GROMACS .gro file of C-alpha atoms in nm:
model
  346
    1MET     CA    1   9.574   6.817  10.316
    2LYS     CA    2   9.419   7.014  10.029
    3ALA     CA    3   9.086   7.163  10.104
    4LEU     CA    4   8.834   7.370   9.898
    5ILE     CA    5   8.762   7.674  10.099
    6TYR     CA    6   8.447   7.882  10.045
    7TYR     CA    7   8.500   8.254  10.056
    8GLY     CA    8   8.174   8.382   9.882
    9PRO     CA    9   7.995   8.375   9.550
   10GLU     CA   10   8.230   8.265   9.268
   11ASP     CA   11   8.528   8.280   9.519
   12ILE     CA   12   8.633   7.934   9.617
   13ARG     CA   13   9.001   7.850   9.668
   14MET     CA   14   9.205   7.539   9.713
   15GLU     CA   15   9.416   7.556  10.022
   16GLU     CA   16   9.636   7.355  10.265
   17ARG     CA   17   9.491   7.255  10.585
   18PRO     CA   18   9.597   7.036  10.868
   19VAL     CA   19   9.468   6.660  10.851
   20PRO     CA   20   9.218   6.647  11.111
   21GLU     CA   21   9.287   6.427  11.419
   22ALA     CA   22   9.043   6.175  11.568
   23GLY     CA   23   8.951   6.211  11.920
   24PRO     CA   24   8.877   5.911  12.129
   25ASP     CA   25   8.525   5.853  11.973
   26ASP     CA   26   8.577   5.979  11.637
   27VAL     CA   27   8.724   5.836  11.284
   28ILE     CA   28   8.902   6.003  11.006
   29VAL     CA   29   8.783   5.932  10.651
   30LYS     CA   30   9.012   5.964  10.357
   31LEU     CA   31   8.760   6.050  10.099
   32LYS     CA   32   8.742   5.879   9.762
   33ARG     CA   33   8.436   6.077   9.588
   34ALA     CA   34   8.263   6.373   9.643
   35ALA     CA   35   7.962   6.520   9.445
   36ILE     CA   36   7.851   6.872   9.402
   37CYS     CA   37   7.491   6.933   9.537
   38GLY     CA   38   7.248   7.199   9.428
   39SER     CA   39   7.292   7.375   9.769
   40ASP     CA   40   7.690   7.390   9.679
   41ILE     CA   41   7.594   7.542   9.326
   42THR     CA   42   7.361   7.802   9.488
   43ALA     CA   43   7.655   7.899   9.738
   44TYR     CA   44   7.899   7.934   9.444
   45ARG     CA   45   7.670   8.127   9.212
   46LEU     CA   46   7.456   8.343   9.449
   47GLY     CA   47   7.582   8.308   9.809
   48GLY     CA   48   7.544   8.046  10.077
   49GLU     CA   49   7.365   8.180  10.366
   50THR     CA   50   7.021   8.033  10.261
   51VAL     CA   51   7.166   7.696  10.230
   52GLY     CA   52   7.373   7.699  10.526
   53ILE     CA   53   7.716   7.754  10.353
   54PHE     CA   54   7.903   8.054  10.510
   55PRO     CA   55   8.232   8.228  10.399
   56LYS     CA   56   8.548   8.145  10.579
   57GLY     CA   57   8.563   8.355  10.895
   58THR     CA   58   8.195   8.377  10.963
   59PHE     CA   59   8.096   8.261  11.312
   60GLY     CA   60   8.466   8.143  11.322
   61LEU     CA   61   8.409   7.869  11.062
   62ASP     CA   62   8.718   7.761  10.852
   63GLY     CA   63   8.544   7.761  10.517
   64GLN     CA   64   8.535   7.390  10.432
   65PHE     CA   65   8.214   7.257  10.278
   66GLY     CA   66   8.044   6.985  10.084
   67HIS     CA   67   7.831   6.698  10.202
   68GLU     CA   68   7.810   6.425   9.937
   69MET     CA   69   8.096   6.186  10.024
   70VAL     CA   70   8.230   5.849  10.046
   71GLY     CA   71   8.582   5.715  10.140
   72VAL     CA   72   8.788   5.476  10.345
   73VAL     CA   73   8.861   5.497  10.709
   74SER     CA   74   9.210   5.600  10.765
   75SER     CA   75   9.241   5.632  11.152
   76ILE     CA   76   9.008   5.578  11.457
   77GLY     CA   77   9.000   5.685  11.807
   78LYS     CA   78   9.107   5.493  12.101
   79ASN     CA   79   8.734   5.412  12.213
   80ILE     CA   80   8.641   5.261  11.854
   81THR     CA   81   8.575   4.917  11.854
   82ASP     CA   82   8.341   4.829  11.553
   83ILE     CA   83   8.484   5.041  11.278
   84ALA     CA   84   8.815   4.932  11.132
   85VAL     CA   85   9.097   5.123  10.933
   86GLY     CA   86   9.028   5.034  10.581
   87ASP     CA   87   8.660   5.016  10.586
   88ARG     CA   88   8.484   5.152  10.288
   89VAL     CA   89   8.211   5.392  10.409
   90PHE     CA   90   7.927   5.637  10.329
   91ILE     CA   91   7.918   5.930  10.553
   92ASN     CA   92   7.598   6.069  10.679
   93PRO     CA   93   7.645   6.460  10.681
   94MET     CA   94   7.349   6.530  10.878
   95THR     CA   95   7.503   6.334  11.181
   96CYS     CA   96   7.874   6.336  11.128
   97LYS     CA   97   7.919   6.650  11.341
   98ARG     CA   98   7.820   6.689  11.701
   99ASN     CA   99   7.582   6.994  11.613
  100GLY     CA  100   7.399   6.784  11.357
  101MET     CA  101   7.193   6.942  11.067
  102LEU     CA  102   7.361   7.285  11.146
  103SER     CA  103   7.671   7.151  10.991
  104CYS     CA  104   7.536   6.931  10.721
  105ASP     CA  105   7.648   7.152  10.429
  106LEU     CA  106   7.986   7.235  10.599
  107ALA     CA  107   8.094   6.866  10.651
  108GLY     CA  108   8.397   6.895  10.435
  109ALA     CA  109   8.321   6.682  10.131
  110PHE     CA  110   8.560   6.897   9.935
  111SER     CA  111   8.853   6.824  10.153
  112GLU     CA  112   9.090   6.512  10.128
  113TYR     CA  113   9.020   6.401  10.476
  114VAL     CA  114   8.690   6.439  10.697
  115LEU     CA  115   8.650   6.409  11.069
  116VAL     CA  116   8.356   6.200  11.175
  117GLU     CA  117   8.249   6.295  11.541
  118ASP     CA  118   8.104   6.017  11.784
  119ALA     CA  119   8.145   5.784  11.491
  120GLN     CA  120   7.901   5.491  11.480
  121TYR     CA  121   7.778   5.253  11.224
  122GLY     CA  122   7.421   5.302  11.157
  123ASN     CA  123   7.413   5.664  11.259
  124ASN     CA  124   7.683   5.876  11.080
  125LEU     CA  125   7.882   5.598  10.915
  126PHE     CA  126   7.739   5.316  10.673
  127LYS     CA  127   7.963   5.038  10.575
  128LEU     CA  128   7.986   4.976  10.189
  129GLN     CA  129   8.041   4.631  10.053
  130GLU     CA  130   8.309   4.579   9.814
  131SER     CA  131   8.058   4.500   9.532
  132VAL     CA  132   7.931   4.875   9.562
  133PRO     CA  133   8.157   5.094   9.345
  134PHE     CA  134   8.248   5.437   9.489
  135ASP     CA  135   8.112   5.591   9.160
  136GLU     CA  136   7.767   5.475   9.267
  137ALA     CA  137   7.786   5.509   9.639
  138VAL     CA  138   7.863   5.878   9.605
  139ILE     CA  139   7.497   5.921   9.499
  140LEU     CA  140   7.363   5.748   9.815
  141GLU     CA  141   7.304   6.107   9.983
  142PRO     CA  142   7.068   6.241   9.723
  143LEU     CA  143   6.928   5.900   9.670
  144ALA     CA  144   6.830   5.924  10.051
  145VAL     CA  145   6.661   6.233   9.995
  146GLY     CA  146   6.439   6.099   9.707
  147THR     CA  147   6.375   5.794   9.908
  148HIS     CA  148   6.240   6.020  10.196
  149GLY     CA  149   6.046   6.211   9.940
  150LYS     CA  150   5.833   5.889   9.852
  151ASN     CA  151   5.840   5.754  10.226
  152CYS     CA  152   5.712   6.054  10.371
  153VAL     CA  153   5.377   6.020  10.192
  154ASP     CA  154   5.390   5.632  10.220
  155VAL     CA  155   5.388   5.558   9.845
  156LYS     CA  156   5.287   5.184   9.788
  157PRO     CA  157   5.418   4.975   9.495
  158TYR     CA  158   5.074   4.966   9.310
  159GLU     CA  159   4.994   5.338   9.323
  160HIS     CA  160   5.011   5.585   9.039
  161VAL     CA  161   5.287   5.838   9.103
  162VAL     CA  162   5.387   6.169   8.920
  163VAL     CA  163   5.732   6.309   8.966
  164PHE     CA  164   5.795   6.692   8.887
  165GLY     CA  165   6.145   6.756   8.800
  166ALA     CA  166   6.431   6.534   8.640
  167GLY     CA  167   6.748   6.692   8.795
  168THR     CA  168   6.954   6.482   9.048
  169ILE     CA  169   6.678   6.465   9.312
  170GLY     CA  170   6.405   6.399   9.058
  171LEU     CA  171   6.603   6.119   8.899
  172CYS     CA  172   6.695   5.968   9.251
  173THR     CA  173   6.332   5.984   9.341
  174LEU     CA  174   6.238   5.794   9.039
  175ASN     CA  175   6.502   5.537   9.117
  176ALA     CA  176   6.354   5.511   9.472
  177LEU     CA  177   6.022   5.450   9.325
  178LEU     CA  178   6.123   5.197   9.071
  179ALA     CA  179   6.346   5.009   9.317
  180ALA     CA  180   6.048   4.977   9.575
  181GLY     CA  181   5.829   4.849   9.304
  182VAL     CA  182   5.633   5.131   9.161
  183THR     CA  183   5.566   5.090   8.794
  184ASN     CA  184   5.555   5.351   8.517
  185PRO     CA  185   5.586   5.683   8.726
  186VAL     CA  186   5.562   5.977   8.504
  187VAL     CA  187   5.844   6.227   8.528
  188VAL     CA  188   5.782   6.602   8.408
  189ASP     CA  189   6.060   6.840   8.312
  190LEU     CA  190   6.157   7.062   8.028
  191ASN     CA  191   6.485   6.922   7.946
  192GLU     CA  192   6.460   6.642   7.685
  193ASP     CA  193   6.813   6.504   7.764
  194ARG     CA  194   6.720   6.448   8.120
  195LEU     CA  195   6.378   6.302   8.020
  196SER     CA  196   6.569   6.068   7.790
  197LEU     CA  197   6.736   5.958   8.101
  198ALA     CA  198   6.429   5.931   8.299
  199LYS     CA  199   6.295   5.710   8.030
  200GLU     CA  200   6.600   5.477   8.012
  201MET     CA  201   6.568   5.443   8.390
  202GLY     CA  202   6.206   5.324   8.373
  203GLY     CA  203   5.992   5.638   8.397
  204ILE     CA  204   5.744   5.773   8.155
  205PRO     CA  205   5.862   6.117   8.036
  206PHE     CA  206   5.646   6.402   7.985
  207ASN     CA  207   5.800   6.741   7.841
  208SER     CA  208   5.580   7.018   7.955
  209SER     CA  209   5.712   7.240   7.682
  210THR     CA  210   5.633   7.021   7.375
  211ASP     CA  211   5.411   6.729   7.469
  212GLY     CA  212   5.062   6.921   7.509
  213ASP     CA  213   4.850   6.933   7.808
  214LEU     CA  214   4.978   6.756   8.128
  215LYS     CA  215   4.633   6.686   8.261
  216GLU     CA  216   4.520   6.514   7.939
  217PHE     CA  217   4.839   6.328   7.931
  218ILE     CA  218   4.804   6.195   8.284
  219PHE     CA  219   4.409   6.120   8.222
  220ALA     CA  220   4.508   5.901   7.929
  221ARG     CA  221   4.797   5.741   8.132
  222PHE     CA  222   4.637   5.680   8.465
  223GLY     CA  223   4.259   5.697   8.395
  224THR     CA  224   4.022   5.927   8.583
  225VAL     CA  225   3.772   5.935   8.898
  226GLU     CA  226   3.520   6.156   8.975
  227ASN     CA  227   3.519   6.373   9.288
  228LYS     CA  228   3.201   6.456   9.490
  229PHE     CA  229   3.125   6.735   9.251
  230MET     CA  230   3.120   6.498   8.971
  231VAL     CA  231   3.433   6.650   8.808
  232LYS     CA  232   3.672   6.430   8.638
  233CYS     CA  233   4.017   6.402   8.831
  234ALA     CA  234   4.340   6.217   8.745
  235ASP     CA  235   4.363   5.856   8.895
  236VAL     CA  236   4.695   5.958   9.063
  237ASP     CA  237   4.762   5.876   9.422
  238VAL     CA  238   5.092   6.086   9.493
  239TYR     CA  239   5.248   6.383   9.332
  240ILE     CA  240   5.627   6.450   9.428
  241ASP     CA  241   5.747   6.788   9.356
  242CYS     CA  242   6.142   6.788   9.295
  243ALA     CA  243   6.117   7.107   9.067
  244GLY     CA  244   6.005   7.391   9.288
  245ALA     CA  245   5.871   7.566   8.989
  246PRO     CA  246   5.583   7.816   9.027
  247GLY     CA  247   5.254   7.703   8.922
  248ILE     CA  248   5.320   7.310   9.007
  249LEU     CA  249   5.095   7.309   9.308
  250ASP     CA  250   4.826   7.502   9.133
  251GLN     CA  251   4.820   7.247   8.847
  252VAL     CA  252   4.822   6.955   9.066
  253ILE     CA  253   4.546   7.099   9.279
  254SER     CA  254   4.334   7.170   8.969
  255PHE     CA  255   4.306   6.797   8.856
  256ALA     CA  256   4.403   6.589   9.173
  257LYS     CA  257   4.174   6.341   9.299
  258PRO     CA  258   4.034   6.322   9.671
  259ASP     CA  259   4.267   6.219   9.925
  260ALA     CA  260   4.568   6.237   9.694
  261ARG     CA  261   4.901   6.321   9.862
  262VAL     CA  262   5.163   6.565   9.760
  263SER     CA  263   5.524   6.557   9.880
  264ILE     CA  264   5.726   6.878   9.850
  265VAL     CA  265   6.103   6.786   9.818
  266ALA     CA  266   6.185   7.106   9.616
  267ILE     CA  267   6.339   7.402   9.786
  268TYR     CA  268   6.108   7.702   9.684
  269ARG     CA  269   6.318   8.020   9.680
  270ASN     CA  270   6.026   8.257   9.683
  271PRO     CA  271   5.684   8.248   9.850
  272ILE     CA  272   5.394   8.132   9.652
  273ALA     CA  273   5.010   8.174   9.674
  274PHE     CA  274   4.824   7.885   9.768
  275PRO     CA  275   4.483   7.792   9.658
  276ILE     CA  276   4.338   7.697   9.999
  277ALA     CA  277   3.964   7.651   9.867
  278PRO     CA  278   4.017   7.385   9.612
  279PHE     CA  279   4.306   7.238   9.809
  280SER     CA  280   4.058   7.185  10.104
  281ALA     CA  281   3.763   7.059   9.875
  282SER     CA  282   3.974   6.782   9.729
  283ARG     CA  283   4.095   6.683  10.063
  284LEU     CA  284   4.451   6.664   9.951
  285SER     CA  285   4.761   6.613  10.191
  286LEU     CA  286   5.060   6.815  10.179
  287LYS     CA  287   5.373   6.698  10.323
  288GLY     CA  288   5.710   6.863  10.340
  289SER     CA  289   6.030   6.652  10.288
  290CYS     CA  290   6.355   6.765  10.438
  291GLY     CA  291   6.658   6.543  10.415
  292TYR     CA  292   6.612   6.182  10.523
  293ASP     CA  293   6.575   5.943  10.836
  294MET     CA  294   6.802   5.645  10.906
  295SER     CA  295   6.547   5.417  10.743
  296ASP     CA  296   6.565   5.600  10.428
  297ILE     CA  297   6.942   5.566  10.410
  298ILE     CA  298   6.916   5.202  10.479
  299GLU     CA  299   6.674   5.153  10.213
  300ALA     CA  300   6.893   5.330   9.969
  301LEU     CA  301   7.194   5.149  10.049
  302ASN     CA  302   7.004   4.803  10.018
  303HIS     CA  303   6.876   4.917   9.674
  304VAL     CA  304   7.235   5.021   9.561
  305THR     CA  305   7.386   4.710   9.713
  306ASP     CA  306   7.134   4.481   9.542
  307HIS     CA  307   7.184   4.679   9.201
  308LYS     CA  308   6.815   4.779   9.192
  309THR     CA  309   6.885   5.140   9.092
  310LYS     CA  310   7.051   5.294   8.803
  311VAL     CA  311   7.165   5.608   8.995
  312ASN     CA  312   7.526   5.585   8.835
  313GLN     CA  313   7.382   5.712   8.523
  314ILE     CA  314   7.302   6.043   8.698
  315VAL     CA  315   7.676   6.132   8.712
  316THR     CA  316   7.757   6.325   8.381
  317HIS     CA  317   8.099   6.444   8.467
  318HIS     CA  318   8.416   6.354   8.673
  319PHE     CA  319   8.697   6.576   8.774
  320PRO     CA  320   9.016   6.518   8.968
  321HIS     CA  321   9.021   6.699   9.300
  322ASP     CA  322   9.301   6.936   9.173
  323ARG     CA  323   9.041   7.061   8.909
  324ILE     CA  324   8.750   7.115   9.157
  325ILE     CA  325   8.717   7.476   9.072
  326GLU     CA  326   8.659   7.389   8.708
  327ALA     CA  327   8.397   7.132   8.800
  328PHE     CA  328   8.201   7.420   8.985
  329GLU     CA  329   8.235   7.614   8.675
  330THR     CA  330   8.092   7.330   8.470
  331VAL     CA  331   7.794   7.237   8.665
  332SER     CA  332   7.689   7.605   8.696
  333ASN     CA  333   7.685   7.634   8.337
  334PRO     CA  334   7.343   7.545   8.190
  335SER     CA  335   7.507   7.474   7.847
  336SER     CA  336   7.732   7.197   7.982
  337GLY     CA  337   7.465   6.936   8.012
  338ALA     CA  338   7.584   6.853   8.370
  339ILE     CA  339   7.363   6.680   8.613
  340LYS     CA  340   7.580   6.545   8.879
  341VAL     CA  341   7.943   6.634   8.881
  342VAL     CA  342   8.175   6.400   9.092
  343VAL     CA  343   8.509   6.497   9.221
  344ASP     CA  344   8.765   6.212   9.226
  345TYR     CA  345   9.021   6.170   9.486
  346ASP     CA  346   9.201   5.883   9.363
   0.00000   0.00000   0.00000
């Protein structure tokens, strides 16, 4: 099979590898679509050690990587009874290898075939209905990330929500919120094209570089309440940070109402100063969000199956597998306008 191998920053090569063989409890999936994640881009541009992607030979690894993928079961182990050859499946990269999260980003989404160890529906494989196209199903993994971002702070449909960031994860979070019944969530970003897409999906866009003061915008959109110091605060229940930009937490803390919740989905690359005193005075809750739980995958899958999302619109570019290096170059170029780049194996 052809497999994309990671050697280091800006050094990825298409090479031949043996098709993996299924053990008694395993299955082999022939991939149909894969998507390039932000962690893959970080590895390509800057180095992968901080995101769990290591060059070929490190720790004895073979250099295969990638984790957003869907395909068709091509062979099964002798002990497999509930999974059939030909099943259309989403692969959970967090559990598709026996060492779990440690191999998530090394699951092999950029190879033609993937070994799923100890294969089991509801754990590392999820069956896709025929009505769910692969072009949409390939976004299930980041949609599950966005779904967990809202679920970890228990967002209710009637609550007011602000999302920071309109990249893939921010837009997936927006879709998760809308599918769960949240109305008019605000999406904050600097990129007008991405904000236009957020508006088309059902969000309220705010461009922090051109639309004035965010506090005043949110006050006008959601109203205000007074805290115990008789200071006006935004009547927003939940803030979800999918951007990781310096200053976001300071900004939120400066106008958040008492008992508001903050979910941090973004990966901060550098330490930040944290204003403890006003944070404590506002009795805010801060929750880190990493990956997803099985319940998040099931919710995301149900929403896609019931056509409650527009996540397919996040995909801006398609490349055939034999042009995957060009795909990485494209998504790494800010002028390309790429949001989510998908690799086609058909």
